[in-house]
CSV table of C-alpha atoms in Angstrom, one decimal:
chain,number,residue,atom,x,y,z
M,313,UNK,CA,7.5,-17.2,-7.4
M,314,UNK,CA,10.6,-19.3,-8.1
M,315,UNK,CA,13.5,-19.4,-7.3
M,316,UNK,CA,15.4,-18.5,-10.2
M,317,UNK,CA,11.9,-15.6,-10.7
M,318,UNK,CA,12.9,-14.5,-7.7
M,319,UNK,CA,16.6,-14.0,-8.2
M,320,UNK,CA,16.1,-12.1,-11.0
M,321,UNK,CA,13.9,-9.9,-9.5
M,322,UNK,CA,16.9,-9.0,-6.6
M,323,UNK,CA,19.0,-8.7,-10.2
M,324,UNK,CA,17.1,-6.5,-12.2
M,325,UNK,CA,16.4,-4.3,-8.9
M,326,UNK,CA,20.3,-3.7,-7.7
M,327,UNK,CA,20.8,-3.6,-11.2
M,328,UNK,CA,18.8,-0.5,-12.1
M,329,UNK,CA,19.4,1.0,-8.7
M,330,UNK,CA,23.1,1.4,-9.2
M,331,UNK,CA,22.6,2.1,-12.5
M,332,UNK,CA,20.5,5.2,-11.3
M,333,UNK,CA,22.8,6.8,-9.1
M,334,UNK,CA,25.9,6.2,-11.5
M,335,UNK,CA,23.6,8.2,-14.5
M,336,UNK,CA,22.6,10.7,-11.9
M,337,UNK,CA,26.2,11.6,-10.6
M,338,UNK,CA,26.9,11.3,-14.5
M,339,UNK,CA,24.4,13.8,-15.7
M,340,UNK,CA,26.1,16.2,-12.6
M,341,UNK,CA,23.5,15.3,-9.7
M,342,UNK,CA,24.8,16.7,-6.3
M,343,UNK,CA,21.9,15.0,-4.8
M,344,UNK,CA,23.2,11.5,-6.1
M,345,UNK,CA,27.1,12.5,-5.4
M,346,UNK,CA,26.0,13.0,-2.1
M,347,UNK,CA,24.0,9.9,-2.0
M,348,UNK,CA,26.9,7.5,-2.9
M,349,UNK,CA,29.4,9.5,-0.2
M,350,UNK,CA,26.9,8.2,2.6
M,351,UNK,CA,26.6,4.6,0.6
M,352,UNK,CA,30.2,4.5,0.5
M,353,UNK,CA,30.4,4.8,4.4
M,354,UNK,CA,28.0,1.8,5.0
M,355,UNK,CA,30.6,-0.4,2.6
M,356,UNK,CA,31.2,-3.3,4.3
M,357,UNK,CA,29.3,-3.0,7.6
M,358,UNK,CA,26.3,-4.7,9.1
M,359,UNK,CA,22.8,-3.1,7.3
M,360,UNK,CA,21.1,-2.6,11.0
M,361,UNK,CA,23.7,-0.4,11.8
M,362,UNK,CA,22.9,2.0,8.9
M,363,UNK,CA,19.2,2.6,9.0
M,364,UNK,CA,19.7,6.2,7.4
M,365,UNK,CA,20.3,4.0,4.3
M,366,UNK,CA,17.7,2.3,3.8
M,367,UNK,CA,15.5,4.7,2.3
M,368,UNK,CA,18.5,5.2,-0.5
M,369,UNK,CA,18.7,1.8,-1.2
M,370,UNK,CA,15.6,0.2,-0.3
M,371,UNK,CA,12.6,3.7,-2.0
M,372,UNK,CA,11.3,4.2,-5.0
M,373,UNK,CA,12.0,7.0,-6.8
M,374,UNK,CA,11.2,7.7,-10.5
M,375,UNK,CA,14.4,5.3,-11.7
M,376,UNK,CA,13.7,2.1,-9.8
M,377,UNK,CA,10.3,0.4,-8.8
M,378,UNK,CA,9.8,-1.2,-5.3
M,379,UNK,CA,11.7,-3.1,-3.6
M,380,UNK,CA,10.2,-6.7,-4.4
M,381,UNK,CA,7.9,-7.8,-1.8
M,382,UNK,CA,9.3,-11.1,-1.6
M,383,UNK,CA,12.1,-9.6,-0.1
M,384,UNK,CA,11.0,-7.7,2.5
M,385,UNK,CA,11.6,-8.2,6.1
M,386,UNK,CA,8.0,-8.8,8.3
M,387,UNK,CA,10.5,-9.2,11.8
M,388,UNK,CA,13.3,-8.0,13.5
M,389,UNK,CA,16.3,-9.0,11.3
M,390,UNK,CA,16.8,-8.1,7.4
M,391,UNK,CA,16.1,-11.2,5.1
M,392,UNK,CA,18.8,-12.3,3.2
M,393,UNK,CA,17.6,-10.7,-0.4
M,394,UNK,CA,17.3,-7.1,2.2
M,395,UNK,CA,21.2,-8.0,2.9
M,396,UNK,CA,22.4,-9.3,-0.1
M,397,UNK,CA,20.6,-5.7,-1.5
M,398,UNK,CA,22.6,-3.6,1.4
M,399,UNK,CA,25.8,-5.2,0.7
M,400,UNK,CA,25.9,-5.1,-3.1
M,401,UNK,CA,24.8,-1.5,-3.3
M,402,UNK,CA,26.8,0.2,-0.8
M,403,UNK,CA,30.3,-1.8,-2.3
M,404,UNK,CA,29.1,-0.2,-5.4
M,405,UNK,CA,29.0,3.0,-4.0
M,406,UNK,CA,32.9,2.0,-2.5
M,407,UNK,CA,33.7,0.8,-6.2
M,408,UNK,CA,32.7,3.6,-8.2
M,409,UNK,CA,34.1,6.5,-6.1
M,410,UNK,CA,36.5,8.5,-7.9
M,411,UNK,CA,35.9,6.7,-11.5
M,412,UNK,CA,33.9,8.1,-14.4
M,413,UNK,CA,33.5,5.1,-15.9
M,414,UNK,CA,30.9,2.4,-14.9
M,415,UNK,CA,31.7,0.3,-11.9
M,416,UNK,CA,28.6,-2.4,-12.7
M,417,UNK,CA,29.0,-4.0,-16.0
M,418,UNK,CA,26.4,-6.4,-17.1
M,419,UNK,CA,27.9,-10.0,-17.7
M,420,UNK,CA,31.2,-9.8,-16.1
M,421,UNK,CA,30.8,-11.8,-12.9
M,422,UNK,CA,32.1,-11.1,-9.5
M,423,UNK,CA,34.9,-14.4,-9.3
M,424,UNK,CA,36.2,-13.3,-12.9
M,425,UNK,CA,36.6,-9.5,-12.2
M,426,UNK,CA,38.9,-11.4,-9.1
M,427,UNK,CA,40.9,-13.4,-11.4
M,428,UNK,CA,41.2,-10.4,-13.6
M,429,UNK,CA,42.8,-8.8,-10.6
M,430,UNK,CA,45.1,-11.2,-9.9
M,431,UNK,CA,46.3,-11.1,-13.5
M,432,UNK,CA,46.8,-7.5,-13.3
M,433,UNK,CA,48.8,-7.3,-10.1
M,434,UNK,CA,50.1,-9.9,-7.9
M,435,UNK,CA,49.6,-13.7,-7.2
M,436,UNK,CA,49.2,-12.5,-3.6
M,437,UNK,CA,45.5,-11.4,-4.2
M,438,UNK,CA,44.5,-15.5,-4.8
M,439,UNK,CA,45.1,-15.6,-1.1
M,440,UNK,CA,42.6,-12.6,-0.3
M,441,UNK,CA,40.5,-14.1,-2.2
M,442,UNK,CA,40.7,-17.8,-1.0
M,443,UNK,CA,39.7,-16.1,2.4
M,444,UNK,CA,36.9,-14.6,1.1
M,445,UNK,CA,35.5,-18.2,0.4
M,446,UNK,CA,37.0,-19.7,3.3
M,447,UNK,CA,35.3,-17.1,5.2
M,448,UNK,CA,32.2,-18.4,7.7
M,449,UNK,CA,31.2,-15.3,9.4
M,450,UNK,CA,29.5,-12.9,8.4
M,451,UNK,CA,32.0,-9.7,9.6
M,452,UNK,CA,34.5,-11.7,7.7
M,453,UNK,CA,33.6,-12.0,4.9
M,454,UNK,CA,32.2,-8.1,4.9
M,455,UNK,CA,35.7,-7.4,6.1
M,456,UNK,CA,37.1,-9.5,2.6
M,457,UNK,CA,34.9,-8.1,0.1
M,458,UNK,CA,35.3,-4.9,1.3
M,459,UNK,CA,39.6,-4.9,0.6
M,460,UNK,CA,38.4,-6.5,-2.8
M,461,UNK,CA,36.4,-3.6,-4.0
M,462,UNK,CA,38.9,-1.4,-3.0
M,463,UNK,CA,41.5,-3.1,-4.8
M,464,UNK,CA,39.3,-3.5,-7.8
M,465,UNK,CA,38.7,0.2,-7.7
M,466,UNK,CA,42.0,0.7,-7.8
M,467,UNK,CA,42.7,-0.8,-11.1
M,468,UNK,CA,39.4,-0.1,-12.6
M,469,UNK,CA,37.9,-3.4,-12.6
M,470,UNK,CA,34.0,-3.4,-13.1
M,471,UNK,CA,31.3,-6.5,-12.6
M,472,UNK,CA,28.0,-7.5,-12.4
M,473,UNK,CA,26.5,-6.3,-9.3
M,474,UNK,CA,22.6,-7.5,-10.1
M,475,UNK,CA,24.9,-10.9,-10.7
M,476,UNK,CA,27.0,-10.2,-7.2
M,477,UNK,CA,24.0,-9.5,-5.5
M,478,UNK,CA,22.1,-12.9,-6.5
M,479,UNK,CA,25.0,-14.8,-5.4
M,480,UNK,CA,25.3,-12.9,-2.4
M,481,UNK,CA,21.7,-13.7,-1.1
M,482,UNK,CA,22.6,-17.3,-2.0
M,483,UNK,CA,25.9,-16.9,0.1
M,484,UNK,CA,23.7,-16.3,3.0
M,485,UNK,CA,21.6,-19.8,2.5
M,486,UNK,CA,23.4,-22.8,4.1
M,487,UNK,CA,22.0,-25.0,1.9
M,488,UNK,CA,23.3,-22.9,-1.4
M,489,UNK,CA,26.2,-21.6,-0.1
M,490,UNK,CA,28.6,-24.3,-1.4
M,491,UNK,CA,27.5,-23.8,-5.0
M,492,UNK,CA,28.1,-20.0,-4.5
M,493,UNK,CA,31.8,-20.5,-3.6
M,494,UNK,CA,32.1,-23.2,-6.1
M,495,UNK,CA,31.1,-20.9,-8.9
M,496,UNK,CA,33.3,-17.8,-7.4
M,497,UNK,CA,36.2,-20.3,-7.7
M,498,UNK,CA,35.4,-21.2,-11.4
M,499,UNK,CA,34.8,-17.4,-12.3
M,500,UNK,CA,38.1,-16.5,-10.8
M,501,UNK,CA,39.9,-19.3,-12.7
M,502,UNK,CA,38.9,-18.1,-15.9
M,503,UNK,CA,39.9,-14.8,-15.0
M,504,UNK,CA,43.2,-15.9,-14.2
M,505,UNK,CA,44.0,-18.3,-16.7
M,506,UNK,CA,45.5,-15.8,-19.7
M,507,UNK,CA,48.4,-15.6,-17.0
M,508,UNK,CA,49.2,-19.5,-17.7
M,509,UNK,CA,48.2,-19.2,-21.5
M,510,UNK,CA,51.3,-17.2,-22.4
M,511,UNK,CA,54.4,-19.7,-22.7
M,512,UNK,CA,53.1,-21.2,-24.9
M,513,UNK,CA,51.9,-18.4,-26.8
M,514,UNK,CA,55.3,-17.1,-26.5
M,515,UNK,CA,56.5,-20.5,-27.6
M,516,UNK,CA,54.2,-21.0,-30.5
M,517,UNK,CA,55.2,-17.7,-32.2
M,518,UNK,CA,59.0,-18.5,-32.1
């Protein structure tokens, strides 16, 4: 398998997994309500402290196929698509608490929904999200995304989490990580930049 195959793969599986809880809780599911509470509480945290989780995220069930083989861990630390998956799922969970509309939205990347919050609010949240990308450890950069979410929440700002969870695994390469933080920063500028397009609108209708 490729690797762009393979990426979709860890797409089209977070994808229909968060997908599956959101139509669950929807439909009125206390079984996935109470799923996404004990997602929520793994937001942000290192997967091999959870292991309760796993089965949520990781099992089938009649929504969502296998986890793809590739993936899967055969020693004694997760892989990165196993991480990337832990981390984009349970921020879901974080994202969507409290909102009845969809917190994964196909298309809409992770950097633009940033840039899109920074629009909404205040110029402060560049420098959140600069640390984000400056970030080099792994509890930092949990710790960023994690205020992120919750800010995004907050203002009801959906992405892509198949998308998210791609880049995330990608994050976690040495060798890819550059182009992840390179494309984050492009996202988030074209998030931003209706912000610096108005003067001149402003200007051009005088």
């Amino acid at each position: 398998m490729s690797d762009v195959e393979s990426q979709v793969t860890l797409s089209n599986y977070v994808t229909r997994k968060v997908m599956s809880l959101y139509h669950q809780k929807d439909a009125g599911s206390s079984v996935a309500t109470a799923k996404l509470a004990q997602l929520r509480r793994g937001a942000g945290t290192d997967p091999v402290s959870h292991p309760e989780l796993w089965g949520i995220i990781f099992g089938e069930n009649d929504d969502t196929p296998d986890f793809p083989e590739c993936y899967r861990g055969k020693y004694d630390a997760p892989t990165r698509g196993e991480y990337a998956t832990f981390n984009a799922v349970t921020l879901y969970a974080l994202h969507q608490q409290a909102r009845s509309q969809p917190m994964h939205v196909p298309g809409f990347r992770f950097g633009t929904a940033a840039g899109q919050l920074t629009l909404k609010t205040s110029e402060s949240m560049k420098k959140r999200f600069d640390s984000l990308l400056k970030a080099r450890s792994e509890p930092s950069r949990r710790h960023y995304l994690r205020s992120l979410i919750t800010l995004l929440r907050s203002e009801e700002i959906a992405f892509d989490y198949g998308q998210f969870a791609q880049d995330y695994m990608q994050l976690l390469n040495p060798e890819k990580r550059d182009a992840v933080i390179l494309r984050w920063s492009r996202d988030f500028l074209y998030g931003y930049e209706p912000k610096k397009s108005k003067p001149s609108e402003e200007t051009s209708n005088n």
